[in-house]
Structures are given as C-alpha cells and as structure tokens.
XYZ file of C-alpha atoms in Angstrom:
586
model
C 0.000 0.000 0.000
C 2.990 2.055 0.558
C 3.747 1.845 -2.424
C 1.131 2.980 -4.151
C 0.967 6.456 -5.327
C -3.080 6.895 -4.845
C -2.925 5.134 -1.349
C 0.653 6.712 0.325
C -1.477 9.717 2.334
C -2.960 8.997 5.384
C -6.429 9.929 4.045
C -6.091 7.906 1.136
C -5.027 4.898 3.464
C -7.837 5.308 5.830
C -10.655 5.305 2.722
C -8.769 2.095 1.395
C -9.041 0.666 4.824
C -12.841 1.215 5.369
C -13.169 -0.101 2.213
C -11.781 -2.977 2.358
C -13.291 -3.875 6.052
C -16.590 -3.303 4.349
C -16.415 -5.695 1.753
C -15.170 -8.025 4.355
C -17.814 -7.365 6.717
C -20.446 -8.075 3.262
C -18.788 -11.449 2.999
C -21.286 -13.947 3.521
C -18.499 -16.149 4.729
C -17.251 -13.794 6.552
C -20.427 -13.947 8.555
C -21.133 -17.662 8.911
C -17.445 -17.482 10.238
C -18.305 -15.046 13.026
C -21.666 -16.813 13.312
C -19.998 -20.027 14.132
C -17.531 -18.556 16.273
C -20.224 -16.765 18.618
C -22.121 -20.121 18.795
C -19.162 -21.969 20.157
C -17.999 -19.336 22.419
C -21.760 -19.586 23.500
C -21.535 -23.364 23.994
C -18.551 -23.520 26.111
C -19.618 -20.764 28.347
C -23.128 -21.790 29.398
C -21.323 -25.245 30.899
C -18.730 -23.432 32.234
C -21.535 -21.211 34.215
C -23.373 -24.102 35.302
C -20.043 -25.394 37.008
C -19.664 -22.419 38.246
C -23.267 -22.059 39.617
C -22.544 -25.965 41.376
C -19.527 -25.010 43.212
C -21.264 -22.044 44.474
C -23.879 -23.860 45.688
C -21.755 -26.393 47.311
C -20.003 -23.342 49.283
C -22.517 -22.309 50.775
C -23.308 -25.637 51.735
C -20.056 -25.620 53.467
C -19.644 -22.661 54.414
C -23.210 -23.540 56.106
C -21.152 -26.227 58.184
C -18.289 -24.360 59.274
C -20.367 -21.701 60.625
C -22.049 -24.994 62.772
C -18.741 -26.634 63.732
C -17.389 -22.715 65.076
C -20.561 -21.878 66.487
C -23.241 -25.162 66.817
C -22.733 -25.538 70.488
C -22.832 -21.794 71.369
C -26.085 -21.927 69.586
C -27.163 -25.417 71.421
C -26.200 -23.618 74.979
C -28.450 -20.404 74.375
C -31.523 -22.659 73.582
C -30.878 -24.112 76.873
C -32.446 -20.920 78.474
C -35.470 -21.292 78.709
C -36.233 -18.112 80.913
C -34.730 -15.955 77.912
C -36.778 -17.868 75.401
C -40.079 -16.967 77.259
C -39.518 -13.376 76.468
C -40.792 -12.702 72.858
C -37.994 -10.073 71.813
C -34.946 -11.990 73.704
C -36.618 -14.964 71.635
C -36.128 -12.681 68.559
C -32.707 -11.769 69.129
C -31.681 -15.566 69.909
C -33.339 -17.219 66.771
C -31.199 -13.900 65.114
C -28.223 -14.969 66.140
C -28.433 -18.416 66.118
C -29.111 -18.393 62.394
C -26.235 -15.853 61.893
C -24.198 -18.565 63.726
C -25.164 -21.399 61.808
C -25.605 -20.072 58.658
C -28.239 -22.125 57.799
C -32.264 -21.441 59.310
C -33.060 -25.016 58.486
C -30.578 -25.733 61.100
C -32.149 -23.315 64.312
C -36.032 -24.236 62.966
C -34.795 -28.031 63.216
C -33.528 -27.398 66.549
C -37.127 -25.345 67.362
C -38.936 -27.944 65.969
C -37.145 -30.635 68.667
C -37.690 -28.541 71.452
C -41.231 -28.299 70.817
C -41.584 -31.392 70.239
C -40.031 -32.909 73.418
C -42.346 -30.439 75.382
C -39.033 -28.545 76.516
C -40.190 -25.050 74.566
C -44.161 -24.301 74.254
C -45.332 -23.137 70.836
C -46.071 -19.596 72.128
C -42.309 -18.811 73.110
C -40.877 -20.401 69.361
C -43.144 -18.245 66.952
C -40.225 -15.302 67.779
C -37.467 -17.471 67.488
C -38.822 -18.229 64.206
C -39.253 -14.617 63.044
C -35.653 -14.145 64.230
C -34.484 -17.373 61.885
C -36.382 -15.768 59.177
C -34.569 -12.386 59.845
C -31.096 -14.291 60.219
C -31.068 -16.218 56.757
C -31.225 -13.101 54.645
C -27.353 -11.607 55.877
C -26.178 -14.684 53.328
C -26.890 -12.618 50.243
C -25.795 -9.545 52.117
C -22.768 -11.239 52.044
C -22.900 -12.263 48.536
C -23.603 -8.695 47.356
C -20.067 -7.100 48.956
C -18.786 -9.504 46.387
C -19.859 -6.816 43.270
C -18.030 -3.886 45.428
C -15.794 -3.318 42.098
C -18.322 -1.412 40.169
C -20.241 1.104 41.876
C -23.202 1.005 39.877
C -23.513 -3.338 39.881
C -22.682 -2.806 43.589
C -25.707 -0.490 43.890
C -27.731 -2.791 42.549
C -26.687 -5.744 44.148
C -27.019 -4.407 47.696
C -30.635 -2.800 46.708
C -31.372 -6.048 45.845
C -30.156 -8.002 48.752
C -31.023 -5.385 51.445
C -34.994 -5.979 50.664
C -34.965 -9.002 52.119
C -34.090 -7.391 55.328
C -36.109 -4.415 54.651
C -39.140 -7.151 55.031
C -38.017 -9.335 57.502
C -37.572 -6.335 59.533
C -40.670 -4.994 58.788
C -42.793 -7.617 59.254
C -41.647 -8.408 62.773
C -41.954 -4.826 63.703
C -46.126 -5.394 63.252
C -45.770 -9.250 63.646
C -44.233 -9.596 66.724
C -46.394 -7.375 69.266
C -49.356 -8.841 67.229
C -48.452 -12.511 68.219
C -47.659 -10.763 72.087
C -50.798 -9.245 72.575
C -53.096 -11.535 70.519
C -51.611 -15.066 69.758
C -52.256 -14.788 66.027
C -50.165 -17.509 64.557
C -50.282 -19.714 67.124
C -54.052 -19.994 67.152
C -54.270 -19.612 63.252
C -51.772 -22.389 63.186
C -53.339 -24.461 65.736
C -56.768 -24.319 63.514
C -55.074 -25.399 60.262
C -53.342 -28.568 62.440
C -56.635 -29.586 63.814
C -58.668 -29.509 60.446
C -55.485 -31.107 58.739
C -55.942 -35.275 58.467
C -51.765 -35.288 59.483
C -50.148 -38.876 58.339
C -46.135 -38.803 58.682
C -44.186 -38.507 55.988
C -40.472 -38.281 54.779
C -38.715 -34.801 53.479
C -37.831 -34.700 49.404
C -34.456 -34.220 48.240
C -34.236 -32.477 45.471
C -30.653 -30.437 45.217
C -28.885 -32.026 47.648
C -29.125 -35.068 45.611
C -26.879 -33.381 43.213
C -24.537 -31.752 45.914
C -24.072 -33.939 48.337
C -22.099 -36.332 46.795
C -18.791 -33.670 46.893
C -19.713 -32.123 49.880
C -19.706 -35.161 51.871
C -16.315 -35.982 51.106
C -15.531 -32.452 52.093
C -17.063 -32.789 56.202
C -20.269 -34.474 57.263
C -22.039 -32.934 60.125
C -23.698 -34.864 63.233
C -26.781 -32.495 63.596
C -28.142 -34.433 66.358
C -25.157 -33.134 68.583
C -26.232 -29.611 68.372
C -29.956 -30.493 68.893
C -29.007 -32.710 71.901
C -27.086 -30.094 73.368
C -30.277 -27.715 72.873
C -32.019 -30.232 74.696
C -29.623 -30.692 77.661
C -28.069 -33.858 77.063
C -24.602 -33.669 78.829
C -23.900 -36.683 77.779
C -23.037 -35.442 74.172
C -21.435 -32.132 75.281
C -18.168 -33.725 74.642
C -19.059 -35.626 71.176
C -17.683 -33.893 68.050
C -19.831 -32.195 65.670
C -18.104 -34.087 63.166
C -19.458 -37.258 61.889
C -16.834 -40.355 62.509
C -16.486 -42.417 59.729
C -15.589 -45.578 61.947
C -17.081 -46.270 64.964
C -15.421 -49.408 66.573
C -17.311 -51.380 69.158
C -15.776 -54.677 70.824
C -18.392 -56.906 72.586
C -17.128 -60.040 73.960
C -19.253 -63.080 74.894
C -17.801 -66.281 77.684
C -17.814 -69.777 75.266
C -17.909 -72.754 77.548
C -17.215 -76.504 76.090
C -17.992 -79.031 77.811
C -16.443 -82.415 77.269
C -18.415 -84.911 78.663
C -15.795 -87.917 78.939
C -12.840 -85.906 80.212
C -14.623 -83.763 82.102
C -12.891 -81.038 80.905
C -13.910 -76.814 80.361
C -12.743 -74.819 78.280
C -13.346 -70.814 78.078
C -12.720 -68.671 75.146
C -13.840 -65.544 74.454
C -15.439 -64.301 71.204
C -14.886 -60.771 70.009
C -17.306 -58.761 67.396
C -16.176 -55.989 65.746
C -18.529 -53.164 64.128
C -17.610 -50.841 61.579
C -20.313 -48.496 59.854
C -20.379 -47.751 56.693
C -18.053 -46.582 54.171
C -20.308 -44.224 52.941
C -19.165 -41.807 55.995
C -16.025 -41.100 54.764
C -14.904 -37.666 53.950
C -11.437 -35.257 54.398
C -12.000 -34.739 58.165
C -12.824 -38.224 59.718
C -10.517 -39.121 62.382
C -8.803 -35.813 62.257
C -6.878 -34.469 65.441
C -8.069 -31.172 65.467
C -10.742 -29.554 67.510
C -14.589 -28.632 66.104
C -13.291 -24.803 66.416
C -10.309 -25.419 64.479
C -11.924 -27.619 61.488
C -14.628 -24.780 60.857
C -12.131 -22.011 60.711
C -10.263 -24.053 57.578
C -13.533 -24.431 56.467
C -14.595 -21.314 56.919
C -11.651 -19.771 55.128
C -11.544 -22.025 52.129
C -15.593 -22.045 51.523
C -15.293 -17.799 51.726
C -12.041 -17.978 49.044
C -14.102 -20.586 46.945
C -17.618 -18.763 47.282
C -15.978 -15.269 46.670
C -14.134 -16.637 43.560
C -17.332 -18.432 41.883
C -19.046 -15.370 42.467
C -16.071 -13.374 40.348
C -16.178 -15.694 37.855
C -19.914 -15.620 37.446
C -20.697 -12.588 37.409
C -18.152 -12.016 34.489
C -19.159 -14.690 32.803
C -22.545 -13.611 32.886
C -21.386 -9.888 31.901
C -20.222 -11.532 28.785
C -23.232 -13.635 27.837
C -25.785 -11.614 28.998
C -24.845 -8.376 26.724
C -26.520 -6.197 23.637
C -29.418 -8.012 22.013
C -29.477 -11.179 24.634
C -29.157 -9.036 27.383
C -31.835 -7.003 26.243
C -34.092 -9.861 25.346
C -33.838 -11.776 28.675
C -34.156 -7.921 29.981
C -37.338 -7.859 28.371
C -38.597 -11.206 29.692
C -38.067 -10.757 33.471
C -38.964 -7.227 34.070
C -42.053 -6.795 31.153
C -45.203 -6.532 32.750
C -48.107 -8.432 31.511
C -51.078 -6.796 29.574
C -53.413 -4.445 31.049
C -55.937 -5.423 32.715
C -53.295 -8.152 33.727
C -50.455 -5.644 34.831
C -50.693 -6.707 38.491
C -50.337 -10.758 37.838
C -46.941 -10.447 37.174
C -45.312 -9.483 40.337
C -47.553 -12.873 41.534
C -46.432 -14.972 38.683
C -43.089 -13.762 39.737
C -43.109 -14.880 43.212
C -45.054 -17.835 42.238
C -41.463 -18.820 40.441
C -39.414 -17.508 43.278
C -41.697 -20.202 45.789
C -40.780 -22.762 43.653
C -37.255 -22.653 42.508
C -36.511 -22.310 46.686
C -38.592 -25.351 46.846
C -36.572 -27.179 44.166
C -33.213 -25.592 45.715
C -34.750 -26.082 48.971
C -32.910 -22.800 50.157
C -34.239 -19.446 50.363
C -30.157 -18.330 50.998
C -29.392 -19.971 47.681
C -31.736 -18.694 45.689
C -31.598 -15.261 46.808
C -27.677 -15.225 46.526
C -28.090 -16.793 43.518
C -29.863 -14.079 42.135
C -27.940 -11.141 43.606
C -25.184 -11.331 40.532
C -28.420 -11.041 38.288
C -29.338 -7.789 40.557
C -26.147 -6.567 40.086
C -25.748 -6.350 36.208
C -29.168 -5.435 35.713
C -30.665 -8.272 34.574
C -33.059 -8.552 37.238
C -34.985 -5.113 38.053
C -35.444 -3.972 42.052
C -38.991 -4.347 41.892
C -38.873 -8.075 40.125
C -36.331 -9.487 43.141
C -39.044 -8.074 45.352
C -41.029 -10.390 44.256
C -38.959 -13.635 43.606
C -37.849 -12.535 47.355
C -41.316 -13.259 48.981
C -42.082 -15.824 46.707
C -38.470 -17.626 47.781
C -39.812 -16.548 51.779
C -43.186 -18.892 51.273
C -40.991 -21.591 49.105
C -38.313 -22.304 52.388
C -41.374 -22.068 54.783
C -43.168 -25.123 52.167
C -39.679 -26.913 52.827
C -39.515 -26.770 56.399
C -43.303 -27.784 56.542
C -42.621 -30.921 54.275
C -39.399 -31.624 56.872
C -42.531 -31.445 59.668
C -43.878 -34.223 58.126
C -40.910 -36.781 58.585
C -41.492 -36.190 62.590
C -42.896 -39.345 64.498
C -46.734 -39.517 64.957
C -46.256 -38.353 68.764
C -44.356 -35.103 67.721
C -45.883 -34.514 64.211
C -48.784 -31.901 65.233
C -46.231 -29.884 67.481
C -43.787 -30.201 64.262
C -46.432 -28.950 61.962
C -47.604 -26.432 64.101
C -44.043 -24.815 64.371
C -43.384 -25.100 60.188
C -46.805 -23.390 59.934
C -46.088 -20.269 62.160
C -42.974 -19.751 59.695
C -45.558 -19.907 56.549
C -48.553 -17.495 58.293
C -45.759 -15.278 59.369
C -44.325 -14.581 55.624
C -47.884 -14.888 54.180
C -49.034 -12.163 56.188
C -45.852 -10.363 55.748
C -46.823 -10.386 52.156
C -49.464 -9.463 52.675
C -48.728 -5.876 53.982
C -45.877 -5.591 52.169
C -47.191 -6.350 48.286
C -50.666 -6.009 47.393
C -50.682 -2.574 47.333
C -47.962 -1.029 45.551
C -47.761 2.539 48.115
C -47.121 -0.079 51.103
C -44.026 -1.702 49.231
C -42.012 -0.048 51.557
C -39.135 -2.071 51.183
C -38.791 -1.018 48.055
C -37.426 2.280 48.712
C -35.553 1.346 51.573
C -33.318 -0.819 49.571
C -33.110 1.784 46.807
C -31.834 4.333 49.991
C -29.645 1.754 51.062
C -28.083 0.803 48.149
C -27.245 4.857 47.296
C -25.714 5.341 50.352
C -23.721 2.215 49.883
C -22.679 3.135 46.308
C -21.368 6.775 47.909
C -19.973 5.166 50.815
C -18.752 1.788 50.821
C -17.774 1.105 54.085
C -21.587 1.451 55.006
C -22.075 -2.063 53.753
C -20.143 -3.421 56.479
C -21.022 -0.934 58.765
C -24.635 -2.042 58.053
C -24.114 -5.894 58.713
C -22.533 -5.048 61.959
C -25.588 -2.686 63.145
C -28.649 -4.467 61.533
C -27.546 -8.590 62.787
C -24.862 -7.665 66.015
C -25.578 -3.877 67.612
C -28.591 -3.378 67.577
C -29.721 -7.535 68.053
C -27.147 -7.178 71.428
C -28.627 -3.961 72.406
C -32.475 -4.813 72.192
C -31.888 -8.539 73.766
C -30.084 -6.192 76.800
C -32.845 -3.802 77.421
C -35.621 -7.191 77.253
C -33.740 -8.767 80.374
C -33.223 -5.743 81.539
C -37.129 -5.977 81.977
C -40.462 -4.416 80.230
C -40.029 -0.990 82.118
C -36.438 -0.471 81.410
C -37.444 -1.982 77.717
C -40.542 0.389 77.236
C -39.232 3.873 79.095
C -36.115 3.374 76.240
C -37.721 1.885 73.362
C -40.855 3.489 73.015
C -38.928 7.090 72.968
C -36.944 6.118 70.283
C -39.668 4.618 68.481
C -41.404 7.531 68.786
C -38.433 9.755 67.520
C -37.730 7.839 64.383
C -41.574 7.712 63.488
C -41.341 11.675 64.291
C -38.483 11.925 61.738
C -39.623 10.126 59.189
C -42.859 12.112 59.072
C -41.043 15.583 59.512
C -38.894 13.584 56.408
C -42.318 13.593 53.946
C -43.515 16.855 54.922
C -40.518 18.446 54.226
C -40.516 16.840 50.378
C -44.102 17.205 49.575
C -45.461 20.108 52.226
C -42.493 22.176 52.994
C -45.087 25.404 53.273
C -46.692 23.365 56.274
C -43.596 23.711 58.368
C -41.896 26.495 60.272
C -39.111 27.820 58.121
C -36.709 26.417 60.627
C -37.848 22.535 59.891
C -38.034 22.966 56.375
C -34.587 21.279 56.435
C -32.063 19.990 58.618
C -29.608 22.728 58.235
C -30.198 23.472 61.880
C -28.810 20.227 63.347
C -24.587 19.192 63.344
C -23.201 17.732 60.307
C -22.334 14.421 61.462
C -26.228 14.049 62.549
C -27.631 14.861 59.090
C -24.537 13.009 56.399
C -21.747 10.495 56.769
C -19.047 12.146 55.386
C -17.837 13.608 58.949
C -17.068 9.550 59.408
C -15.823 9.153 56.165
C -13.379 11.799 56.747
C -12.662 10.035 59.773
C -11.848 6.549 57.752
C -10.115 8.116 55.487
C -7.713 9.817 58.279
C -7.734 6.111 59.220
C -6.683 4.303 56.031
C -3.931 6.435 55.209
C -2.357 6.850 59.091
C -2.836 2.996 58.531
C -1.092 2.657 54.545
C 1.657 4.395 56.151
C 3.658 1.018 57.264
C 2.396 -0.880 53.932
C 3.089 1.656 51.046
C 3.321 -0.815 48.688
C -0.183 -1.461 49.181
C -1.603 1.636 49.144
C 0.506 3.853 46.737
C -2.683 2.791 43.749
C -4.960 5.071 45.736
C -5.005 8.779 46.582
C -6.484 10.614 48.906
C -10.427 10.389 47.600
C -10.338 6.818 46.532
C -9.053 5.510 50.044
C -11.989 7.180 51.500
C -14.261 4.738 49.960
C -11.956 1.619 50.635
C -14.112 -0.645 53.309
C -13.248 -1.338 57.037
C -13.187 -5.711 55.671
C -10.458 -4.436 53.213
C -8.549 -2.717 55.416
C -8.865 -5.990 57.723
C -8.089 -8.569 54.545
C -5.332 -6.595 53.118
C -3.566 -6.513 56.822
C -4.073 -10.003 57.788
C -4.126 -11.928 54.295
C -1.272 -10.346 51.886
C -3.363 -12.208 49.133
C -4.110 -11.018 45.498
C -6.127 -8.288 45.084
C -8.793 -9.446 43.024
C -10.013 -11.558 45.777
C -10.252 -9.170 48.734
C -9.391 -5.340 47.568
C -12.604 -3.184 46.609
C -11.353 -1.481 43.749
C -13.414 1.713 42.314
C-alpha cells in the first residue's frame, strides 16, 4: 500500500481501509465465520456457568457447616435458656443470632422444631425465634452482594437487591411480633389449620442435595443431632464432636464354655465382634486431630475464598453472555409486565417462580444469593427481586413444613404447628408488604440503602454489623433488663424515628406546612444529618494505617481511600493475598 501512489497519504489509506473492512464485513463467509464462532464461544460458556453455579452452591453448603462446627454448640447452649426464650424479643434476638451462627435457618427451625416437640419449649415462646431465623437467613446474600463492590453502579444494585430481604423481615416483625404478644395470632391460626389437617407422617424430598451432596460429603459431614441434643440438655453429648466419625469401633465379647463330657474337661474362650459403619461416611476430616473450632475455621476460610471466587467468575461470565441483544431480550422477559388489565399478575407470577425454585433448591439463601449477581448487572430489576424474594420466603417455609412431616406420629402436630407459624408469618408479611404497591415499603428502603452504599462503601459493612450484632445485642439487653427499662427506652426512640420520618415527607411534599426552621435539617450538626464527617474520619484512618504498607496503598489517593471498606482494610492486613479476591477497587 505504501507503495502505491493513490494510497501513500494517510487519508487515502484510511478510505482504502474502510473499504476494504466493508467488503469483508459483506462477505457472507465472513459472517457464517463469526456466526460459528459466537455459537461456540456460546456453547462452552453456558457449561462453564453451570459449574460455576454448582460449586457455588456447594459453598454455601459448606460454608453452612463451618459456621455450625465454630458456632453449633454456642447456639445449642443459648436454647438451653429457657427463661430468655419466654420473652418474645430476647426470643427474637436468639433465633437472630443463632441463624447468623449457623448459617443455615433449616438448622435453628430443626432445633425449634425438637424442642417443641419434646415439650421442653411451648409453641407460644418459638413463633419469635422463628421470626428471628427468618430475619437471620437473609445476611447470606448480604454477604454475597459485597462480592460486586468493584463497580459502583452493579454494587448499587446488588445491595438494593439483597437489602430488601431485610427491609421485610424487619418490617414484618416490627407489626408481627407485638401482634403474636398481645393476641396469639399464629399460634391460634396455626393451631386451627393442624386440627382440620388429616396429618399422616411422611419423609422430606431431596431435590438439590441429591446433586450436591455427593462432593460435599467428602468435604465434612455434620452430626446435627449433637447440636440439637445439646439444645435439649443432654450432657452426655457435650463432649461428642460435631463431626461425623467415619468408623465407629465397638468390641463386645461373649464367655464360650465346652464341655467335654468324657474328660470332664472346660474350656473358656472368648469371642470378640467388631462393628464398623459404613463406608459411605467417609470424607477429608474423619478421624482428624483437630478440635470442632479449628476444622470450621479451615472451612470457613476455604468455603469464603471458593464462594468469593465463583461469584467473580460468574458474574463475568454472565457480563459476557448476557450483553446487547441477549441481554436485552432476557431484559425484556423478566422485568415486562403483563397486559393491562393483567399488569398486576406479574409481580404474583413472579413470586409464584421464586416459591418454587426455593422449593426445588430447597434454600431461600441460595436462591436469593443466587440471584444477587443477576441484581447486580441489571438483569433482574429492584422491583422483580421483590417479588422472587417473597415468593423464595413462602418456598423455604413449604420446605420446612414438608421436613414437619418426617417427625414421628407423637411429635408430628407440634412439628407442623411450628413449620406453619414460619408460613402465616411470611404470608401475612406479604401481605402488607405487596398487594398494594404505596405499602411496598421495602422497596425504597433498599433503593436508599443501596445509594448510600454506592457513595460510601464502608456502610455495607457498617450495616451488617448494626442491623444482625448492635442493635440484636442492644435490644436482647434492654428485654432482660425488663419491660419498664425496655418500654421507658424503646418506646422514645420509636417515637423519635416515626417523628423523623414524618417531619422527612412533609418536608418533600409540604415544605409550606412547616416552620421555616424545619423545612430542612440545616439546623442540626453535620455528622447528625450526612456520613461524610465519618468518612473523613476513615479516610484519616486508612492512610495513618497505609503508612507502614506503602506498597499497598501507593494505587490510591487521597479520595479513593476514602471509599476503601473497614473488611479491606482488615483482609489486606491479615491476608497479603491477590487483590482481586479481597481489595474493593473503584
């Protein structure tokens, strides 16, 4: 081309080039080529994600047990206290915690369900542990979501998304809970549907786990029964491990005596029998040296470095297949509404899908973590993981009610009676929370939640910390503290936050209705009205802090660091790992 007179300028060049691409580009070859190509990249990748989607479900699955082996027997000794458990908010606050122990609600409503059956807890005192399980499950895909902390928009998204959960929960006990106190709602709704219902034992499906237990048992199989003795106060099995032996030796020996009639002789011998069980109990940890503590934190660190890496990989797998025309299809699909007059069906149909995919997955915290990536990317609108979200609340409640069913004849009623307080208590949730779109409410507290995390994200963690350890310690303190201590503090600030949230709508919609002086919040400190007083302060932090380790933080100046988490700081102290796995970059 250089060579030619008409094509040596630059122009000339450029015109020859365009040419040229576009009479490639008309090729028909050219474009069953690039046709082929996008089909195969296609074909290797959906595989690839569906690996991808398997190991993550088998890491939460373990990461589900190491929270039990770390925790179970904490969480067996507080439902030991029975005097706690009578009070309906301490019950709150130890279901809470239990299931942010465990990591698993299936886990603390087993343990309920045992206790009620065995007569040692009464129906009345579980329904709050219950609505504290329910609460305690959703902090999984809270988790999940500080996972998409790269991007600030995905990570907006993501924690919207994951936050509404809580948002309901939340909500839901806040009317629930001093309904079922003053009234005995679910309990006597539930104790109606139990008597009408012809009961006939049953056993529990398995549907997933039939797929993912096969690898996670030879990772570490669990004795639940330990934790639930425990609960039950069994001291006999306060010393067992949590982890299931895979060989159990037991000598019996049993006195032979011959008799010899002509010599008149005896002789004794001794016969020994030896039992082994199965071979099917084998797995990484059996007959391992190490403690219950010790196990879970290996556990805990390689299911968190496995789970966080899926999650990487998936969501940028699914950034590159779900993009231009697909993405906009499958856009399309989700988040189009029906029809009018059949608008309002689709949020239903919706969580009519979201009930059943947790029943097939038979985990509300793996369905909604599975679709927190989708949140993220925008493949999945705010208002549509609303409803999946309830519809994946009713679908783990159908679970534990099937589970119910598997109890003995003696215990089923009290069982069923227990699973059914978990369904009337998200039904009804739903029902305040959905029908009527000006009381989805937790809605726009996501949406606030998720802007303040995208501005600030050290308010993610800062929010995880508050919502399922502060304020959980502090309101279980006040309740033993007793009902006058508990009612002269909590029904001021009760009061106050209603006050400000009201003083909140005038001022958007009626500002002329209040004194000039309320028409904003000029008149109070900074630090009460914004965060960035205590973002300056982290920031002061981070870089007094990336003074010993340069090297770590010479990538980030002064604005940037102010934005780095309180986790990261923690991870890039402790764990000098790579980045990508730990860092939140911006």
């Amino acid at each position: 081309i250089e060579s030619h007179p008409t094509l040596h300028s630059n122009t000339s060049l450029s015109t020859f080039a365009m040419s040229l691409s576009s009479v490639i580009l008309s090729c028909p070859s050219f474009h069953f080529l690039f046709y082929e190509f996008s089909f195969a990249s296609v074909l290797c990748k959906v595989p690839l994600l569906f690996v991808l989607l398997y190991f993550f479900v088998c890491s939460l699955d373990v990461l589900s047990s190491a929270f039990q082996l770390s925790g179970g027997r904490v969480a067996g000794d507080i439902f030991q206290e029975n005097a706690i458990l009578s009070n309906p908010v301490a019950g709150l606050v130890v279901g809470l915690l239990v299931t942010v122990l465990v990591q698993s609600s299936s886990t603390s409503t087993s343990i309920i369900v045992s206790l009620v059956s065995s007569g040692l807890l009464d129906v009345q005192s579980a329904i709050p542990i219950i609505m504290g399980s329910n609460i305690g499950t959703s902090v999984t895909n809270t988790i999940v979501a500080l996972m998409q902390a790269g991007e600030r928009e995905e990570f907006e998204r993501a924690f919207a998304g994951a936050t509404v959960h809580d948002c309901f929960n939340w909500l839901s006990v806040l009317v629930l809970l001093p309904l079922e106190a003053a009234s005995g709602l679910l309990k006597n709704l539930s104790k109606t549907v139990v008597d009408i219902l012809q009961l006939s034992t049953g056993e529990a499906p398995q549907l997933l786990k039939v797929l993912t237990e096969p690898l996670t048992q030879m990772i570490i199989q669990l004795d639940q029964s330990v934790i639930t003795a425990i609960a039950m106060g069994d001291q006999s099995v306060r010393n067992n491990s949590l982890v299931k032996q895979w060989c159990q030796i037991k000598v019996l020996k049993f006195p032979l005596l011959i008799f010899f009639s002509k010599c008149m002789q005896f002789f004794n011998f001794q016969l020994y029998y030896i039992f082994l069980c199965p071979a099917s109990g084998r797995h990484i940890f059996v007959d391992c040296a190490l403690s219950d503590l010790a196990i879970g934190l290996i556990l805990l660190a390689c299911s968190l470095l496995v789970l966080c890496s899926c999650l990487i990989l998936l969501v940028k797998l699914l950034n590159s297949l779900l993009r231009g025309q697909l993405a906009s299809v499958i856009n399309k699909v989700i988040n189009t509404d029906f029809p009018y007059p059949f608008t309002w069906l689709t949020g239903y149909l919706a969580l009519l899908v979201g009930a059943c995919m947790t029943f097939l997955v038979q985990s509300s915290s793996v369905f909604t973590s599975a679709i927190t990536p989708l949140i993220g990317i925008g493949v999945i609108s705010i208002e549509r993981a609303y409803a999946l979200t309830l519809g994946s609340n009713l679908g783990t409640t159908t679970t534990a009610t099937l589970a119910a069913l598997a109890s003995p004849g003696d215990k089923l009623a009290a069982a069923t009676q227990v699973a059914l307080c978990h369904f009337f208590f998200n039904l009804l949730g739903i029902l305040l929370w959905y029908p009527i779109p000006t009381t989805r409410l937790p809605i726009r507290m996501a949406c606030a939640l998720g802007n303040c995390t995208a501005r600030y994200r050290w308010f993610a963690v800062l929010y995880l910390l508050v919502c399922f350890l502060l304020l959980p310690s502090l309101a279980f303190a006040l309740s033993m503290a007793g009902w006058k201590v508990m009612t002269g503090i909590g029904v001021p600030v009760i009061i106050g936050m209603m006050a400000v949230v009201a003083l909140n709508m005038l001022q958007a919609r009626r500002p002329d209705c209040l004194p000039l002086r309320l028409q904003n919040w000029d008149f109070l400190p900074l630090w009460m009205t914004s965060l960035q007083p205590l973002d300056n302060l982290i920031t002061r932090v981070t870089l007094w802090c990336g003074q010993g380790r340069g090297k770590y933080f010479s990538n980030y100046d002064k604005k940037q660091l102010s934005v780095l988490g309180i986790m990261t700081l923690i991870y890039r102290f402790i764990f000098p790992v790579p980045e990508i796995l730990f860092v939140i970059h911006l």
